[in-house]
Structures are given as structure tokens and as C-alpha cells.
Amino acid sequence: MASATHLLSQPSSSLRRNLNQYQSNRSSLSRIPVLSLKSTLKPLQRLSVKAAASSPNSVKTATKGSDDHSAFNHCFKKQSDGFLYCEGTKVEEIMESVERRPFYLYSKPQITRNVEAYKEALEGVSSVIGYAIKANNNLKILEHLRSLGCGAVLVSGNELRLALRACFDPTKCIFNGNGKLLEDLVLAAQAGVFVNVDSEFDLDNIVEASRISGKQVNVLLRINPDVDPQVHPYVATGNKNSKFGIRNEKLQWFLDEVKAHPNELKLVGAHCHLGSTITKVDIFRDAAVLMVEYIDEIRRQGFEVSYLNIGGGLGIDYYHAGAILPTPMDLINTVRELVLSRGLNLIIEPGRSLIANTCCFVNHVTGVKTNGTKNFIVIDGSMAELIRPSLYDAYQLNIFLVLFLVTTKAY
């Protein structure tokens, strides 16, 4: 059974009375019949949440792609009756049964299928699938991913606490970030998670955390390979202009510092992260080639490193238009031989490729209005629940659960 995260607070008593009155008297809506998508009427244009208050160009972008959503090869599908289903259950029925809305609806079987795709790709390779909690931090999802054998990738102290609460194996957890706080590093040291070294001051803080906790910390060096991932600049993290990672020309300084603190630090591997929404897996191979060369040099200096972390960022089909995108198998095949040739344990950090196609944000249309030149479909969701389209013009596919006909008149 799909699970839902409810985001609205409990209505006040006066609001509840108004809602009850509204639900008991729906005759005013009789002019808006609900029609099946099988109707011969021309389908309404699909609108995004942000399109309701954006430029015509945004609307054009939001309606990009095929009108035929039968190509969806995942848990959310339009059936022949014109309704949207999740794993065989009509979404409209779920919508009517929940206590609060809007809400996020998740498919547990789809999450499992996505993880299994990575496991199949990694067969024969010693590996850790570290789920990037920043992609979705719903506790029930975290617990399910942990039950499937995943580790966790953390970028804050609160994500570390969430991972521990969800009972992830600390030896499968990686603490990333260029602004890790000392108090969070102490918790990481006490828990025994891997920590990526991102800068000189970060290394100093990790050493201090080790001394406070009395625990040696297993660290990886996050090396910036200066590889262009060819993605949105906000999510490009592996080029020379990025704030993340250490410059490769500073590698020797960090190796010397680790050597100078044998009681506090144990260097176990190297890490890189190129960015997000990557659609060309050859980029991962380009980075991996550089990274194994760094590992060769690190080993020559006496370090027994055994982990290569290539990050995450595998792209997804945002438009649901049948785009041919690389699979987990395509990704792993680009680095498989390099990893095996060095006897390394591979760490990957998938986020949206594990969770994006498993959920939808379910809203209710509260009404339709016009400003005289444009019609607006008003829903009960907002950027408070889904900020990405407003934050950096991210595309968000929108589908009506059923098609409805609106009769407009001049006011």
C-alpha cells in the first residue's frame, strides 16, 4: 500500500464547519462536470504549479512532451478509464480517503524496483549504495531503503541524526559537505560513519572531533576532478569553480596532514561528486580514470585505501516523454573495470534516481479564476510544499487525475 506524507496543519473549528458545509452543498459546482479522458473533447492544456503565475514561455515549457502518458514506465499510469493509478489503485480514491491534503503519495514497490536495478548493476562489485537523504528525508522511506541494504549519504547533522534514527549501518554512511559543524562531526565520529574531507579547516575540525570523541575517524579525501558534468550550474559540483572538494594540486598537503595525525585519522578512500541530473555516463568514466590515478599515488605513499566514491547524480526523465536516459547498469559499466582492476570497494550516492519516479504531489483544484486575459487553475498546494519550480525554474510535470470541463463567462 502506498504511503503518504501529509503537509497541512489541522484545520481550525471554523474552517472545519465551512468545509463541512461546502461538502454538503455541492450544487454550485454542477456546471463543472467531471469527464473521463476517453472523452472526444479536446484535452485541456496541462499546467504546472508555477505556470499559473508565470510567463507564456514558462507555460510552453511546462506543456512540453507528448499528450500520451501511457508511455510512463513506472508506478503512476493513466488507465483506459482515464484515471491516474498508482500500483493499481486509483489516486482519486486515495485522495478522498486521506485526512489532510495536499499530500505526497509514494509507491513502496517502485522504490524497491529502483534499488534492485542498482543491485543488479553492481553484481560482482564490492559496493555500497548510499542513498542521498537530501533527495527525500521521509523517515518511512529511509527505513525502507535501509531494510533493502542501502547506506545513507548525509550533508547535515540533522540528516546524520535521521540516518541513525532509521537504524542505517554506520559503516555504510558517508558524511559530506563543506560546512560540517564540529558538534556534528563529533556525533559522526562517535557513530563511526565515513567522513569526507572537503577543505583545510574541515580537516582541522575532523581532527578535533576525533579527540573529543576519543574515536579514530575513517576519512575519504573529496578531490575535485575538474570534470564538467554539463548540467545546470546550480548543481554542478565537480568543476574547478565549485566550492566543493580539494584542489588536486593540494593533494600532497592533505596526505601529509593525515600522516601527521595517525591517532585521529585513517584514510580509507577518495571521493568525487560531479553534479546532479547527469545524462552522459561517459562523464563518470572520465572522473573515475582521474580518481584511480590519485588512488594509485596515495597507495604508493603507504596508505591502504580501499574505497572509491564516485558520487551520484544520474539523471531522470522529468518530462516523462520517453527520453532515452542511462540506466544504473550503464553507469556502473563505465567504471566497473577500473574499480575491479584496483580491487576497490565502490560507493555510489544515488538520490533522485531512487526516489523521483516513486511519488507524486497530489493537489485538489479549489477553483478557477480569470484576470481578464488569463485563466488560473487554483489548487490547495503551493511553493510551501514544492519549492523547486519557484526556486530555480525547475520543470514539474502536472497531470489531472481526471479531465474536467470549465464553462467560463464574463464577470
Coordinates of C-alpha atoms in Angstrom, one line a residue:
M1 CA 0.0 0.0 0.0
A2 CA 1.4 3.4 -1.0
S3 CA 2.2 5.7 1.9
A4 CA 1.5 9.4 2.1
T5 CA 3.2 12.3 3.8
H6 CA 0.6 14.9 4.9
L7 CA 1.8 18.5 4.9
L8 CA -1.1 20.7 6.1
S9 CA -1.8 21.6 9.7
Q10 CA -5.1 20.6 11.3
P11 CA -7.9 23.0 10.2
S12 CA -9.5 25.3 12.8
S13 CA -13.0 24.6 14.0
S14 CA -14.5 27.4 12.0
L15 CA -12.7 26.3 8.9
R16 CA -13.9 22.7 9.5
R17 CA -17.5 23.9 9.7
N18 CA -17.1 25.8 6.4
L19 CA -15.6 22.8 4.8
N20 CA -18.4 20.5 6.0
Q21 CA -21.0 23.0 4.7
Y22 CA -19.2 23.1 1.4
Q23 CA -19.1 19.3 1.1
S24 CA -22.8 19.0 1.9
N25 CA -23.8 21.6 -0.7
R26 CA -22.0 21.0 -4.0
S27 CA -24.8 22.0 -6.3
S28 CA -22.9 25.2 -7.2
L29 CA -20.3 23.0 -8.9
S30 CA -22.8 21.2 -11.1
R31 CA -21.7 23.4 -14.0
I32 CA -18.3 21.7 -13.9
P33 CA -18.9 18.1 -14.9
V34 CA -16.1 15.6 -14.4
L35 CA -15.2 13.8 -17.7
S36 CA -13.1 10.8 -18.4
L37 CA -10.0 11.3 -20.6
K38 CA -11.7 8.9 -23.0
S39 CA -14.0 11.8 -24.0
T40 CA -13.8 13.0 -27.6
L41 CA -13.5 16.6 -26.2
K42 CA -10.1 18.3 -26.8
P43 CA -8.0 17.7 -23.7
L44 CA -7.3 20.7 -21.5
Q45 CA -3.7 22.1 -21.6
R46 CA -1.7 20.7 -18.7
L47 CA -0.4 23.4 -16.4
S48 CA 2.3 23.4 -13.9
V49 CA 2.0 24.9 -10.4
K50 CA 4.4 27.7 -11.4
A51 CA 2.7 28.2 -14.8
A52 CA -0.3 29.7 -13.1
A53 CA 1.6 32.9 -12.3
S54 CA 4.4 32.8 -14.9
S55 CA 5.1 34.0 -18.4
P56 CA 3.7 32.4 -21.5
N57 CA 7.2 30.9 -22.2
S58 CA 7.0 29.0 -18.9
V59 CA 3.7 27.6 -19.9
K60 CA 5.1 26.4 -23.2
T61 CA 7.9 24.7 -21.4
A62 CA 5.5 23.2 -18.9
T63 CA 3.4 21.6 -21.7
K64 CA 6.4 20.2 -23.5
G65 CA 6.2 16.5 -24.3
S66 CA 3.7 14.0 -25.5
D67 CA 0.0 14.2 -24.5
D68 CA 0.1 10.4 -24.3
H69 CA 1.1 9.5 -20.8
S70 CA 0.7 5.8 -21.5
A71 CA 4.5 5.8 -22.0
F72 CA 5.0 6.1 -18.3
N73 CA 7.0 3.0 -17.4
H74 CA 6.6 3.2 -13.6
C75 CA 4.1 3.1 -10.9
F76 CA 1.9 6.0 -11.9
K77 CA -0.1 5.3 -15.0
K78 CA -3.2 6.6 -16.8
Q79 CA -5.6 3.6 -17.4
S80 CA -8.1 3.2 -20.1
D81 CA -10.8 4.7 -17.9
G82 CA -8.9 8.0 -18.0
F83 CA -8.0 8.0 -14.3
L84 CA -4.5 8.1 -12.8
Y85 CA -3.5 4.9 -10.9
C86 CA -0.6 4.1 -8.5
E87 CA 0.3 0.4 -8.4
G88 CA -3.3 -0.5 -9.5
T89 CA -5.0 1.9 -7.0
K90 CA -7.0 4.9 -8.3
V91 CA -5.3 8.0 -7.0
E92 CA -8.6 9.8 -6.7
E93 CA -9.8 7.2 -4.3
I94 CA -6.7 7.7 -2.2
M95 CA -7.2 11.4 -2.3
E96 CA -10.7 11.0 -0.9
S97 CA -9.6 8.8 1.9
V98 CA -6.7 10.8 3.4
E99 CA -7.2 13.1 6.4
R100 CA -5.3 16.0 5.0
R101 CA -4.3 17.3 1.7
P102 CA -2.3 18.2 -0.3
F103 CA -0.1 15.2 0.2
Y104 CA 2.8 13.3 -1.3
L105 CA 1.9 9.8 -2.4
Y106 CA 4.7 7.1 -2.6
S107 CA 5.0 3.7 -4.2
K108 CA 6.9 1.3 -1.9
P109 CA 7.2 -1.3 -4.7
Q110 CA 8.7 1.2 -7.1
I111 CA 11.4 2.2 -4.5
T112 CA 12.2 -1.5 -4.2
R113 CA 12.4 -1.9 -8.0
N114 CA 14.8 1.1 -8.3
V115 CA 17.1 -0.3 -5.6
E116 CA 17.1 -3.7 -7.3
A117 CA 18.2 -2.1 -10.6
Y118 CA 21.3 -0.7 -8.8
K119 CA 21.9 -4.0 -7.1
E120 CA 21.8 -5.9 -10.4
A121 CA 24.1 -3.4 -12.0
L122 CA 26.6 -3.8 -9.1
E123 CA 26.7 -7.6 -9.2
G124 CA 30.3 -8.7 -8.9
V125 CA 31.5 -5.4 -7.5
S126 CA 32.0 -4.8 -3.8
S127 CA 29.9 -1.8 -3.2
V128 CA 27.8 0.5 -1.0
I129 CA 24.6 2.1 -2.3
G130 CA 24.5 5.3 -0.3
Y131 CA 21.1 6.9 -0.6
A132 CA 21.4 10.7 -0.7
I133 CA 19.0 11.7 2.1
K134 CA 18.7 15.3 0.7
A135 CA 16.6 13.8 -2.2
N136 CA 13.8 12.9 0.3
N137 CA 14.1 12.6 4.0
N138 CA 10.8 10.9 4.8
L139 CA 11.5 8.6 7.7
K140 CA 9.4 5.7 6.4
I141 CA 11.2 5.9 3.1
L142 CA 14.6 5.9 4.9
E143 CA 13.6 2.8 6.9
H144 CA 12.5 1.0 3.8
L145 CA 15.8 1.8 2.0
R146 CA 17.7 0.7 5.0
S147 CA 15.8 -2.6 5.0
L148 CA 16.8 -3.1 1.4
G149 CA 20.5 -2.8 2.4
C150 CA 21.2 0.8 1.4
G151 CA 23.5 3.1 3.2
A152 CA 23.0 6.8 3.6
V153 CA 24.7 9.9 2.4
L154 CA 24.5 12.9 4.8
V155 CA 25.1 16.6 4.3
S156 CA 24.0 17.9 7.7
G157 CA 23.9 17.0 11.3
N158 CA 20.1 16.5 11.2
E159 CA 20.4 14.1 8.3
L160 CA 23.0 12.2 10.3
R161 CA 20.5 12.0 13.2
L162 CA 17.8 10.9 10.8
A163 CA 20.0 8.1 9.5
L164 CA 20.8 6.9 13.0
R165 CA 17.1 7.0 13.9
A166 CA 16.3 5.0 10.8
C167 CA 19.0 2.5 12.0
F168 CA 21.3 2.6 9.0
D169 CA 24.5 0.7 9.3
P170 CA 27.1 3.5 10.2
T171 CA 29.7 1.7 8.2
K172 CA 27.5 2.4 5.1
C173 CA 27.0 6.1 5.9
I174 CA 29.1 8.9 4.4
F175 CA 29.1 12.4 5.9
N176 CA 29.6 15.0 3.1
G177 CA 29.6 18.8 2.9
N178 CA 32.0 21.7 3.0
G179 CA 30.5 23.3 6.2
K180 CA 30.2 20.4 8.6
L181 CA 29.9 21.7 12.2
L182 CA 32.2 20.5 15.0
E183 CA 29.3 19.2 17.1
D184 CA 28.0 17.1 14.1
L185 CA 31.5 15.8 13.4
V186 CA 31.7 14.6 17.0
L187 CA 28.5 12.7 16.5
A188 CA 29.8 11.3 13.3
A189 CA 33.0 10.1 15.0
Q190 CA 31.1 8.6 17.8
A191 CA 28.8 6.7 15.4
G192 CA 31.6 5.5 13.2
V193 CA 30.4 6.9 9.9
F194 CA 32.8 7.7 7.0
V195 CA 33.6 11.4 6.7
N196 CA 34.7 13.2 3.6
V197 CA 37.5 15.8 4.0
D198 CA 36.5 18.9 2.0
S199 CA 39.0 21.6 3.0
E200 CA 41.9 22.5 5.3
F201 CA 39.6 23.8 8.0
D202 CA 37.3 20.8 7.6
L203 CA 40.3 18.5 8.3
D204 CA 41.2 20.5 11.4
N205 CA 37.6 20.1 12.7
I206 CA 37.6 16.4 12.0
V207 CA 40.9 16.0 14.0
E208 CA 39.3 18.0 16.8
A209 CA 36.1 15.8 16.7
S210 CA 38.3 12.7 16.9
R211 CA 40.0 14.0 20.0
I212 CA 36.7 15.0 21.7
S213 CA 35.1 11.7 20.9
G214 CA 38.1 9.5 21.6
K215 CA 37.5 7.7 18.2
Q216 CA 39.6 7.5 15.1
V217 CA 37.7 8.7 12.1
N218 CA 37.6 6.9 8.8
V219 CA 38.0 9.6 6.1
L220 CA 37.9 9.9 2.4
L221 CA 39.5 12.9 0.5
R222 CA 37.0 14.7 -1.7
I223 CA 39.1 15.6 -4.7
N224 CA 37.7 18.0 -7.3
P225 CA 38.5 16.3 -10.6
D226 CA 37.6 19.4 -12.7
V227 CA 35.2 17.5 -14.9
D228 CA 32.3 19.4 -16.5
P229 CA 29.1 17.5 -15.9
Q230 CA 27.2 19.6 -18.4
V231 CA 24.3 20.3 -16.1
H232 CA 22.5 23.3 -14.5
P233 CA 25.3 25.4 -12.9
Y234 CA 23.4 25.3 -9.5
V235 CA 24.0 21.5 -9.3
A236 CA 27.5 21.3 -10.9
T237 CA 29.9 20.3 -8.1
G238 CA 32.9 18.7 -9.8
N239 CA 34.5 21.5 -11.9
K240 CA 37.2 23.9 -10.8
N241 CA 34.9 26.7 -10.0
S242 CA 32.9 24.6 -7.5
K243 CA 33.1 25.3 -3.7
F244 CA 33.2 21.6 -3.1
G245 CA 36.3 19.4 -2.7
I246 CA 40.0 20.0 -2.5
R247 CA 42.1 21.1 -5.5
N248 CA 44.0 18.2 -6.9
E249 CA 47.3 20.2 -6.7
K250 CA 46.8 20.4 -2.9
L251 CA 46.5 16.6 -2.6
Q252 CA 50.0 16.2 -1.2
W253 CA 49.4 18.7 1.6
F254 CA 46.4 16.7 2.7
L255 CA 48.2 13.4 2.6
D256 CA 51.0 14.9 4.8
E257 CA 48.4 16.2 7.3
V258 CA 46.7 12.8 7.5
K259 CA 50.1 11.2 8.1
A260 CA 50.7 13.7 10.9
H261 CA 47.5 12.6 12.8
P262 CA 47.6 8.8 12.8
N263 CA 45.6 8.5 16.0
E264 CA 42.8 10.7 14.8
L265 CA 42.5 10.0 11.1
K266 CA 42.5 6.8 9.0
L267 CA 42.5 7.5 5.2
V268 CA 40.3 4.8 3.6
G269 CA 39.5 6.2 0.2
A270 CA 38.9 9.0 -2.3
H271 CA 35.7 10.7 -3.3
C272 CA 34.4 12.9 -6.1
H273 CA 30.9 14.2 -7.0
L274 CA 30.3 15.7 -10.4
G275 CA 26.8 17.1 -10.1
S276 CA 23.1 16.2 -10.5
T277 CA 20.8 15.3 -13.4
I278 CA 23.7 13.9 -15.4
T279 CA 22.6 12.3 -18.6
K280 CA 26.0 11.3 -20.1
V281 CA 27.6 8.4 -18.2
D282 CA 30.9 8.8 -20.0
I283 CA 31.5 11.8 -17.7
F284 CA 31.6 9.3 -14.8
R285 CA 34.3 7.3 -16.5
D286 CA 36.3 10.5 -17.2
A287 CA 36.2 11.2 -13.5
A288 CA 36.9 7.6 -12.4
V289 CA 40.0 7.5 -14.6
L290 CA 41.4 10.5 -12.8
M291 CA 40.4 9.2 -9.4
V292 CA 42.1 5.8 -9.7
E293 CA 45.3 7.6 -10.7
Y294 CA 45.0 9.6 -7.5
I295 CA 44.4 6.4 -5.6
D296 CA 47.5 4.8 -7.2
E297 CA 49.5 7.8 -6.0
I298 CA 48.0 7.6 -2.5
R299 CA 48.8 3.9 -2.2
R300 CA 52.4 4.5 -3.3
Q301 CA 52.8 6.7 -0.3
G302 CA 51.8 3.8 2.0
F303 CA 48.1 4.4 2.6
E304 CA 45.9 1.3 2.5
V305 CA 42.9 2.9 0.7
S306 CA 40.1 0.6 -0.4
Y307 CA 37.2 2.8 -1.3
L308 CA 36.4 4.9 -4.4
N309 CA 33.3 7.1 -4.1
I310 CA 32.1 8.4 -7.4
G311 CA 29.1 10.3 -6.0
G312 CA 25.7 10.3 -7.6
G313 CA 23.7 12.4 -9.9
L314 CA 22.2 10.0 -12.5
G315 CA 19.6 12.0 -14.5
I316 CA 15.9 11.2 -14.7
D317 CA 13.1 11.9 -17.3
Y318 CA 11.5 15.0 -15.9
Y319 CA 9.2 15.4 -18.9
H320 CA 8.0 11.8 -18.9
A321 CA 8.3 12.0 -22.7
G322 CA 10.0 8.7 -23.2
A323 CA 13.6 10.1 -23.2
I324 CA 16.3 7.5 -23.5
L325 CA 18.4 8.0 -20.4
P326 CA 21.3 6.0 -19.0
T327 CA 20.4 3.3 -16.5
P328 CA 22.2 2.2 -13.4
M329 CA 23.7 -0.6 -15.4
D330 CA 25.0 1.9 -18.0
L331 CA 26.6 4.0 -15.2
I332 CA 28.3 1.1 -13.4
N333 CA 29.5 -0.4 -16.7
T334 CA 31.5 2.7 -17.4
V335 CA 33.6 2.3 -14.2
R336 CA 33.4 -1.5 -13.5
E337 CA 36.7 -2.5 -14.9
L338 CA 38.6 0.4 -13.3
V339 CA 37.2 -0.5 -9.9
L340 CA 37.9 -4.2 -10.3
S341 CA 41.4 -3.6 -11.6
R342 CA 42.3 -1.8 -8.4
G343 CA 40.5 -4.1 -6.0
L344 CA 38.3 -1.2 -4.7
N345 CA 35.0 -1.0 -2.9
L346 CA 32.7 1.2 -4.9
I347 CA 30.5 3.8 -3.2
I348 CA 27.7 5.4 -5.2
E349 CA 25.3 8.1 -3.9
P350 CA 22.0 8.0 -5.9
G351 CA 19.2 10.3 -4.8
R352 CA 16.5 11.3 -7.2
S353 CA 17.2 8.2 -9.4
L354 CA 16.0 6.1 -6.5
I355 CA 13.0 8.2 -5.4
A356 CA 11.8 10.7 -8.1
N357 CA 9.6 8.3 -10.1
T358 CA 8.1 6.8 -6.9
C359 CA 5.9 9.7 -5.8
C360 CA 3.5 12.4 -6.8
F361 CA 2.3 15.6 -5.1
V362 CA -1.5 15.2 -5.0
N363 CA -3.5 18.5 -5.0
H364 CA -7.2 19.4 -5.2
V365 CA -8.5 22.1 -7.6
T366 CA -10.2 24.6 -5.4
G367 CA -11.5 26.8 -8.2
V368 CA -10.9 28.6 -11.5
K369 CA -10.5 32.4 -11.8
T370 CA -9.5 34.9 -14.5
N371 CA -7.8 38.3 -14.6
G372 CA -9.5 39.1 -17.9
T373 CA -6.6 38.0 -20.1
K374 CA -5.6 34.7 -18.4
N375 CA -7.4 31.9 -16.7
F376 CA -5.9 30.5 -13.4
I377 CA -6.5 27.0 -12.0
V378 CA -6.1 27.4 -8.3
I379 CA -5.1 24.4 -6.2
D380 CA -4.5 23.7 -2.5
G381 CA -0.8 23.2 -2.9
S382 CA 1.9 25.9 -3.1
M383 CA 5.6 26.5 -3.1
A384 CA 5.5 25.9 0.7
E385 CA 5.2 22.2 -0.2
L386 CA 7.0 22.2 -3.6
I387 CA 9.6 24.9 -3.9
R388 CA 11.8 23.6 -6.7
P389 CA 9.8 25.3 -9.7
S390 CA 10.0 28.7 -8.0
L391 CA 13.5 28.2 -6.6
Y392 CA 15.3 27.7 -9.9
D393 CA 12.8 27.4 -12.6
A394 CA 12.8 23.6 -12.4
Y395 CA 10.2 21.8 -14.5
Q396 CA 7.5 19.9 -12.8
L397 CA 5.2 17.6 -14.7
N398 CA 1.5 18.1 -13.9
I399 CA -1.4 15.7 -14.7
F400 CA -5.1 16.0 -14.0
L401 CA -6.4 12.9 -12.2
V402 CA -9.5 13.3 -14.4
L403 CA -10.3 15.8 -17.1
F404 CA -12.9 18.5 -16.3
L405 CA -14.7 21.0 -18.4
V406 CA -15.0 24.6 -17.2
T407 CA -17.7 26.9 -18.6
T408 CA -16.4 30.4 -18.4
K409 CA -18.4 33.7 -18.6
A410 CA -17.6 37.3 -18.3
Y411 CA -18.0 38.9 -14.8

